[in-house]
mmCIF file of C-alpha atoms and ligand atoms in Angstrom:
data_model
loop_
_atom_site.group_PDB
_atom_site.id
_atom_site.type_symbol
_atom_site.label_atom_id
_atom_site.label_comp_id
_atom_site.label_asym_id
_atom_site.label_seq_id
_atom_site.Cartn_x
_atom_site.Cartn_y
_atom_site.Cartn_z
ATOM 1 C CA UNK A 223 65.227 93.397 100.874
ATOM 2 C CA UNK A 224 64.215 90.092 99.132
ATOM 3 C CA UNK A 225 66.566 90.470 96.163
ATOM 4 C CA UNK A 226 69.797 90.391 98.129
ATOM 5 C CA UNK A 227 72.115 87.449 98.424
ATOM 6 C CA UNK A 228 72.570 86.399 94.990
ATOM 7 C CA UNK A 229 75.874 84.275 94.642
ATOM 8 C CA UNK A 230 77.291 83.846 91.390
ATOM 9 C CA UNK A 231 80.604 81.755 90.289
ATOM 10 C CA UNK A 232 81.853 82.793 87.048
ATOM 11 C CA UNK A 233 84.244 80.333 85.518
ATOM 12 C CA UNK A 234 86.189 79.812 88.958
ATOM 13 C CA UNK A 235 89.407 77.828 89.021
ATOM 14 C CA UNK A 236 91.360 77.385 92.228
ATOM 15 C CA UNK A 237 94.332 75.401 93.237
ATOM 16 C CA UNK A 238 96.018 74.840 96.529
ATOM 17 C CA UNK A 239 99.565 76.424 96.875
ATOM 18 C CA UNK A 240 102.048 74.013 95.452
ATOM 19 C CA UNK A 241 99.674 71.614 93.827
ATOM 20 C CA UNK A 242 99.844 70.493 90.221
ATOM 21 C CA UNK A 243 96.235 70.256 89.466
ATOM 22 C CA UNK A 244 93.419 72.672 90.297
ATOM 23 C CA UNK A 245 90.910 71.437 92.766
ATOM 24 C CA UNK A 246 88.086 73.450 91.238
ATOM 25 C CA UNK A 247 88.198 74.074 87.473
ATOM 26 C CA UNK A 248 85.756 76.318 85.372
ATOM 27 C CA UNK A 249 82.994 76.428 87.847
ATOM 28 C CA UNK A 250 79.981 78.533 87.095
ATOM 29 C CA UNK A 251 76.632 78.436 88.687
ATOM 30 C CA UNK A 252 74.366 80.953 90.660
ATOM 31 C CA UNK A 253 72.466 80.377 93.774
ATOM 32 C CA UNK A 254 69.441 82.530 94.385
ATOM 33 C CA UNK A 255 67.649 83.842 97.330
ATOM 34 C CA UNK A 256 64.673 81.929 98.502
ATOM 35 C CA UNK A 257 66.448 78.674 96.967
ATOM 36 C CA UNK A 258 68.536 75.935 98.281
ATOM 37 C CA UNK A 259 71.538 75.108 95.943
ATOM 38 C CA UNK A 260 73.314 71.796 97.087
ATOM 39 C CA UNK A 261 76.553 70.452 96.026
ATOM 40 C CA UNK A 262 76.912 66.635 95.874
ATOM 41 C CA UNK A 263 79.936 64.743 95.223
ATOM 42 C CA UNK A 264 82.181 62.093 96.483
ATOM 43 C CA UNK A 265 85.000 62.718 98.938
ATOM 44 C CA UNK A 266 87.789 64.856 97.620
ATOM 45 C CA UNK A 267 85.589 66.353 94.803
ATOM 46 C CA UNK A 268 86.343 69.940 96.069
ATOM 47 C CA UNK A 269 82.894 70.566 97.855
ATOM 48 C CA UNK A 270 84.400 72.185 101.050
ATOM 49 C CA UNK A 271 86.900 74.154 99.079
ATOM 50 C CA UNK A 272 84.170 75.510 96.883
ATOM 51 C CA UNK A 273 81.920 76.697 99.920
ATOM 52 C CA UNK A 274 85.106 78.172 101.639
ATOM 53 C CA UNK A 275 85.822 80.290 98.730
ATOM 54 C CA UNK A 276 82.621 82.344 99.285
ATOM 55 C CA UNK A 277 83.846 83.852 102.807
ATOM 56 C CA UNK A 278 87.248 84.206 100.986
ATOM 57 C CA UNK A 279 89.190 81.560 103.198
ATOM 58 C CA UNK A 280 90.895 81.240 99.627
ATOM 59 C CA UNK A 281 90.937 83.625 96.777
ATOM 60 C CA UNK A 282 90.122 82.378 93.221
ATOM 61 C CA UNK A 283 93.253 81.796 90.789
ATOM 62 C CA UNK A 284 91.046 82.754 87.826
ATOM 63 C CA UNK A 285 87.276 83.768 87.081
ATOM 64 C CA UNK A 286 85.298 85.518 89.713
ATOM 65 C CA UNK A 287 82.694 85.215 92.561
ATOM 66 C CA UNK A 288 80.062 87.731 92.918
ATOM 67 C CA UNK A 289 77.425 88.657 95.428
ATOM 68 C CA UNK A 290 74.617 90.654 94.207
ATOM 69 C CA UNK A 291 76.878 91.678 91.205
ATOM 70 C CA UNK A 292 79.921 92.671 93.198
ATOM 71 C CA UNK A 293 83.147 90.953 93.128
ATOM 72 C CA UNK A 294 83.813 89.506 96.600
ATOM 73 C CA UNK A 295 87.442 90.791 96.149
ATOM 74 C CA UNK A 296 86.152 94.304 96.106
ATOM 75 C CA UNK A 297 84.078 93.977 99.205
ATOM 76 C CA UNK A 298 85.039 94.887 102.761
ATOM 77 C CA UNK A 299 86.080 91.882 104.567
ATOM 78 C CA UNK A 300 83.538 92.953 107.414
ATOM 79 C CA UNK A 301 80.591 93.433 104.947
ATOM 80 C CA UNK A 302 81.312 90.050 103.434
ATOM 81 C CA UNK A 303 81.338 88.175 106.755
ATOM 82 C CA UNK A 304 78.176 89.965 107.868
ATOM 83 C CA UNK A 305 76.276 88.671 104.833
ATOM 84 C CA UNK A 306 77.347 85.040 105.250
ATOM 85 C CA UNK A 307 76.650 82.325 107.933
ATOM 86 C CA UNK A 308 79.170 79.707 107.406
ATOM 87 C CA UNK A 309 78.697 76.255 109.432
ATOM 88 C CA UNK A 310 81.914 74.452 109.004
ATOM 89 C CA UNK A 311 82.103 70.754 108.838
ATOM 90 C CA UNK A 312 83.287 70.312 112.441
ATOM 91 C CA UNK A 313 81.264 72.318 114.838
ATOM 92 C CA UNK A 314 83.400 74.839 116.720
ATOM 93 C CA UNK A 315 81.922 74.923 120.312
ATOM 94 C CA UNK A 316 83.690 76.370 123.266
ATOM 95 C CA UNK A 317 83.775 75.865 127.035
ATOM 96 C CA UNK A 318 80.960 77.956 128.241
ATOM 97 C CA UNK A 319 77.164 77.964 128.328
ATOM 98 C CA UNK A 320 74.914 77.157 125.338
ATOM 99 C CA UNK A 321 73.649 80.707 125.408
ATOM 100 C CA UNK A 322 77.392 82.008 125.097
ATOM 101 C CA UNK A 323 77.848 79.631 122.413
ATOM 102 C CA UNK A 324 74.963 80.949 120.581
ATOM 103 C CA UNK A 325 75.906 84.443 120.992
ATOM 104 C CA UNK A 326 79.295 84.099 119.549
ATOM 105 C CA UNK A 327 79.035 86.232 116.399
ATOM 106 C CA UNK A 328 76.039 88.321 117.717
ATOM 107 C CA UNK A 329 76.679 89.423 121.230
ATOM 108 C CA UNK A 330 73.397 91.376 121.589
ATOM 109 C CA UNK A 331 71.140 88.396 120.580
ATOM 110 C CA UNK A 332 68.185 88.011 122.898
ATOM 111 C CA UNK A 333 67.314 84.896 124.685
ATOM 112 C CA UNK A 334 64.154 84.791 122.594
ATOM 113 C CA UNK A 335 66.387 84.915 119.282
ATOM 114 C CA UNK A 336 68.401 82.132 120.676
ATOM 115 C CA UNK A 337 65.218 80.059 121.553
ATOM 116 C CA UNK A 338 63.937 80.651 117.973
ATOM 117 C CA UNK A 339 67.150 79.593 116.382
ATOM 118 C CA UNK A 340 67.409 76.432 118.606
ATOM 119 C CA UNK A 341 63.858 75.566 117.577
ATOM 120 C CA UNK A 342 64.517 75.930 113.859
ATOM 121 C CA UNK A 343 67.767 73.837 114.277
ATOM 122 C CA UNK A 344 65.752 71.168 115.951
ATOM 123 C CA UNK A 345 67.897 71.770 118.978
ATOM 124 C CA UNK A 346 65.370 72.873 121.461
ATOM 125 C CA UNK A 347 64.236 69.466 122.874
ATOM 126 C CA UNK A 348 67.695 68.292 123.968
ATOM 127 C CA UNK A 349 68.736 71.714 125.425
ATOM 128 C CA UNK A 350 65.294 72.059 127.273
ATOM 129 C CA UNK A 351 66.033 68.589 128.907
ATOM 130 C CA UNK A 352 69.077 69.964 130.572
ATOM 131 C CA UNK A 353 68.066 71.476 134.009
ATOM 132 C CA UNK A 354 69.655 74.991 133.114
ATOM 133 C CA UNK A 355 68.475 75.125 129.529
ATOM 134 C CA UNK A 356 70.547 77.548 127.466
ATOM 135 C CA UNK A 357 72.474 78.314 130.729
ATOM 136 C CA UNK A 358 73.826 74.780 130.663
ATOM 137 C CA UNK A 359 77.512 74.454 130.326
ATOM 138 C CA UNK A 360 79.147 72.807 127.328
ATOM 139 C CA UNK A 361 82.417 71.253 128.090
ATOM 140 C CA UNK A 362 85.386 71.774 126.032
ATOM 141 C CA UNK A 363 84.444 71.556 122.253
ATOM 142 C CA UNK A 364 80.943 70.186 123.436
ATOM 143 C CA UNK A 365 82.604 66.889 124.610
ATOM 144 C CA UNK A 366 79.231 66.234 126.503
ATOM 145 C CA UNK A 367 77.211 66.229 123.176
ATOM 146 C CA UNK A 368 76.719 63.842 120.523
ATOM 147 C CA UNK A 369 77.840 64.676 117.023
ATOM 148 C CA UNK A 370 74.203 65.382 115.802
ATOM 149 C CA UNK A 371 73.666 67.696 118.849
ATOM 150 C CA UNK A 372 76.976 69.559 118.017
ATOM 151 C CA UNK A 373 75.889 70.187 114.164
ATOM 152 C CA UNK A 374 72.423 71.341 115.477
ATOM 153 C CA UNK A 375 74.083 73.710 117.961
ATOM 154 C CA UNK A 376 76.366 74.938 115.137
ATOM 155 C CA UNK A 377 73.568 75.533 112.794
ATOM 156 C CA UNK A 378 71.532 77.360 115.317
ATOM 157 C CA UNK A 379 74.521 79.791 115.948
ATOM 158 C CA UNK A 380 74.551 80.656 112.337
ATOM 159 C CA UNK A 381 70.559 81.295 112.597
ATOM 160 C CA UNK A 382 71.142 83.566 115.404
ATOM 161 C CA UNK A 383 72.971 86.000 113.161
ATOM 162 C CA UNK A 384 70.282 86.001 110.539
ATOM 163 C CA UNK A 385 72.702 86.350 107.621
ATOM 164 C CA UNK A 386 71.522 86.596 103.931
ATOM 165 C CA UNK A 387 73.544 83.506 102.796
ATOM 166 C CA UNK A 388 73.894 80.323 104.687
ATOM 167 C CA UNK A 389 76.608 78.058 103.771
ATOM 168 C CA UNK A 390 76.453 74.335 105.262
ATOM 169 C CA UNK A 391 79.374 72.072 104.994
ATOM 170 C CA UNK A 392 78.208 68.646 105.409
ATOM 171 C CA UNK A 393 76.133 69.944 108.509
ATOM 172 C CA UNK A 394 73.595 67.585 108.356
ATOM 173 C CA UNK A 395 75.646 64.218 108.091
ATOM 174 C CA UNK A 396 75.389 63.182 111.755
ATOM 175 C CA UNK A 397 71.558 63.399 111.741
ATOM 176 C CA UNK A 398 69.200 60.678 111.126
ATOM 177 C CA UNK A 399 67.138 61.172 107.926
ATOM 178 C CA UNK A 400 64.071 62.226 109.732
ATOM 179 C CA UNK A 401 65.758 65.027 111.598
ATOM 180 C CA UNK A 402 67.916 66.165 108.538
ATOM 181 C CA UNK A 403 64.620 66.642 106.563
ATOM 182 C CA UNK A 404 62.771 68.253 109.399
ATOM 183 C CA UNK A 405 65.635 70.727 109.917
ATOM 184 C CA UNK A 406 66.053 71.601 106.359
ATOM 185 C CA UNK A 407 62.258 72.095 105.988
ATOM 186 C CA UNK A 408 62.137 74.444 109.170
ATOM 187 C CA UNK A 409 65.268 76.165 107.928
ATOM 188 C CA UNK A 410 63.583 76.880 104.591
ATOM 189 C CA UNK A 411 60.537 78.074 106.200
ATOM 190 C CA UNK A 412 62.175 80.539 108.723
ATOM 191 C CA UNK A 413 64.741 81.732 106.445
ATOM 192 C CA UNK A 414 62.368 82.373 103.526
ATOM 193 C CA UNK A 415 64.429 85.003 101.566
ATOM 194 C CA UNK A 416 67.887 83.513 102.438
ATOM 195 C CA UNK A 417 70.187 81.969 99.842
ATOM 196 C CA UNK A 418 71.157 78.447 101.162
ATOM 197 C CA UNK A 419 74.225 76.421 99.784
ATOM 198 C CA UNK A 420 74.327 73.038 101.222
ATOM 199 C CA UNK A 421 77.282 70.838 100.651
ATOM 200 C CA UNK A 422 76.689 66.989 101.208
ATOM 201 C CA UNK A 423 77.549 63.362 100.342
ATOM 202 C CA UNK A 424 74.191 61.911 100.798
ATOM 203 C CA UNK A 425 71.146 62.244 98.470
ATOM 204 C CA UNK A 426 68.626 62.583 101.378
ATOM 205 C CA UNK A 427 70.142 65.979 102.208
ATOM 206 C CA UNK A 428 70.137 67.353 98.626
ATOM 207 C CA UNK A 429 66.940 65.851 97.173
ATOM 208 C CA UNK A 430 64.471 68.779 97.946
ATOM 209 C CA UNK A 431 67.055 71.405 96.916
ATOM 210 C CA UNK A 432 65.651 73.659 93.942
ATOM 211 C CA UNK A 433 69.231 73.132 92.276
ATOM 212 C CA UNK A 434 71.683 70.287 92.838
ATOM 213 C CA UNK A 435 75.283 70.608 91.613
ATOM 214 C CA UNK A 436 77.240 67.426 90.927
ATOM 215 C CA UNK A 437 80.739 68.119 91.567
ATOM 216 C CA UNK A 438 83.250 65.495 90.208
ATOM 217 C CA UNK A 439 87.094 65.978 90.631
ATOM 218 C CA UNK A 440 86.650 69.713 90.704
ATOM 219 C CA UNK A 441 84.480 70.035 87.700
ATOM 220 C CA UNK A 442 80.538 70.436 87.504
ATOM 221 C CA UNK A 443 79.306 67.061 86.062
ATOM 222 C CA UNK A 444 75.669 68.090 86.037
ATOM 223 C CA UNK A 445 73.085 70.648 87.416
ATOM 224 C CA UNK A 446 69.393 69.870 87.831
ATOM 225 C CA UNK A 447 66.547 68.729 90.304
ATOM 226 C CA UNK A 448 66.792 65.329 92.008
ATOM 227 C CA UNK A 449 64.346 64.041 89.335
ATOM 228 C CA UNK A 450 66.221 65.525 86.241
ATOM 229 C CA UNK A 451 69.610 64.298 87.556
ATOM 230 C CA UNK A 452 68.248 60.772 88.258
ATOM 231 C CA UNK A 453 67.168 60.679 84.631
ATOM 232 C CA UNK A 454 70.230 61.957 82.937
ATOM 233 C CA UNK A 455 73.161 62.136 85.014
ATOM 234 C CA UNK A 456 75.338 58.741 85.520
ATOM 235 C CA UNK A 457 77.499 60.148 88.278
ATOM 236 C CA UNK A 458 74.326 61.273 90.349
ATOM 237 C CA UNK A 459 72.661 57.687 89.593
ATOM 238 C CA UNK A 460 75.895 56.219 91.043
ATOM 239 C CA UNK A 461 75.793 58.211 94.281
ATOM 240 C CA UNK A 462 71.903 57.348 94.536
ATOM 241 C CA UNK A 463 72.719 53.619 94.216
ATOM 242 C CA UNK A 464 75.655 53.613 96.386
HETATM 243 N N1 DUT B 1105 93.076 69.691 99.736
HETATM 244 C C1 DUT B 1105 94.256 70.504 99.763
HETATM 245 N N2 DUT B 1105 94.563 71.194 100.906
HETATM 246 C C2 DUT B 1105 93.512 71.624 101.694
HETATM 247 C C3 DUT B 1105 92.352 71.083 101.484
HETATM 248 C C4 DUT B 1105 91.972 70.248 100.408
HETATM 249 O O1 DUT B 1105 95.236 69.966 99.034
HETATM 250 O O2 DUT B 1105 93.856 72.473 102.665
HETATM 251 C C5 DUT B 1105 92.634 68.756 98.569
HETATM 252 C C6 DUT B 1105 92.275 67.556 99.150
HETATM 253 C C7 DUT B 1105 91.340 67.143 97.981
HETATM 254 C C8 DUT B 1105 90.730 68.444 97.389
HETATM 255 O O3 DUT B 1105 91.677 69.373 97.865
HETATM 256 O O4 DUT B 1105 91.952 66.351 97.014
HETATM 257 C C9 DUT B 1105 89.313 68.648 97.700
HETATM 258 O O5 DUT B 1105 89.153 68.717 98.986
HETATM 259 P P1 DUT B 1105 87.705 69.127 99.643
HETATM 260 O O6 DUT B 1105 87.890 69.213 101.052
HETATM 261 O O7 DUT B 1105 87.378 70.526 99.106
HETATM 262 O O8 DUT B 1105 86.764 68.014 99.093
HETATM 263 P P2 DUT B 1105 85.347 67.615 99.590
HETATM 264 O O9 DUT B 1105 84.576 67.179 98.372
HETATM 265 O O10 DUT B 1105 84.661 68.589 100.532
HETATM 266 O O11 DUT B 1105 85.527 66.231 100.359
HETATM 267 P P3 DUT B 1105 84.738 65.806 101.746
HETATM 268 O O12 DUT B 1105 83.495 65.337 101.219
HETATM 269 O O13 DUT B 1105 85.516 64.416 102.151
HETATM 270 O O14 DUT B 1105 84.829 66.902 102.661
#
């Protein structure tokens, strides 16, 4: 169904246990299916925390988060997890074959589905260069891979599951600009009705997003397209020129 996967934050405030100040304060926005919503901000702004609230790694202190109008706190955990493909900042690969790593989260995935996901994630070329292809062994935590290769496999793993909602936590940071752009374009094309939320520190990764949210010290400092924010948001201008 093309209308599924609307993520809505309503006046969300959150603080880590024991912290004096909330890390997120009064956050409201909507991320829509078929669109990329990007969150940009300097280190410590609260981007990862915001993203992690969607699969309920943390619960709101006040406000609410809805998916298709349903408060995520009233959803079964398994239902929520099935809707979401979360790609963490650090790829979590294990010792085993590439295929085994790709099937983590969807045991029944076919080789073809794995190849398609690798293709979209711009990982096909380096996987095919290995004699055993997707049957090649990854050493512990992917020790025999570059940072960018690990990120692409981590993205491919999420794609294999075909969730409605993709959450990318700085998942493109180790890629060169060209690969970053190519990957996001392929992602957009192959997951046309999915809701994509991308957290990033660099402008290249967010500039094509339909909606960019500027997060500053836990608050939204601006929302718009790249062009709009370039014109009217000083924090965004600072990020661009830094
Ligand atoms: N923080 C904690 N406990 C945690 C995680 C984070 O107190 O378990 C604090 C650190 C920081 C703030 O919350 O002051 C926001 O952290 P977050 O990782 O959400 O920020 P970010 O914008 O994602 O930073 P980066 O771009 O460096 O990942």
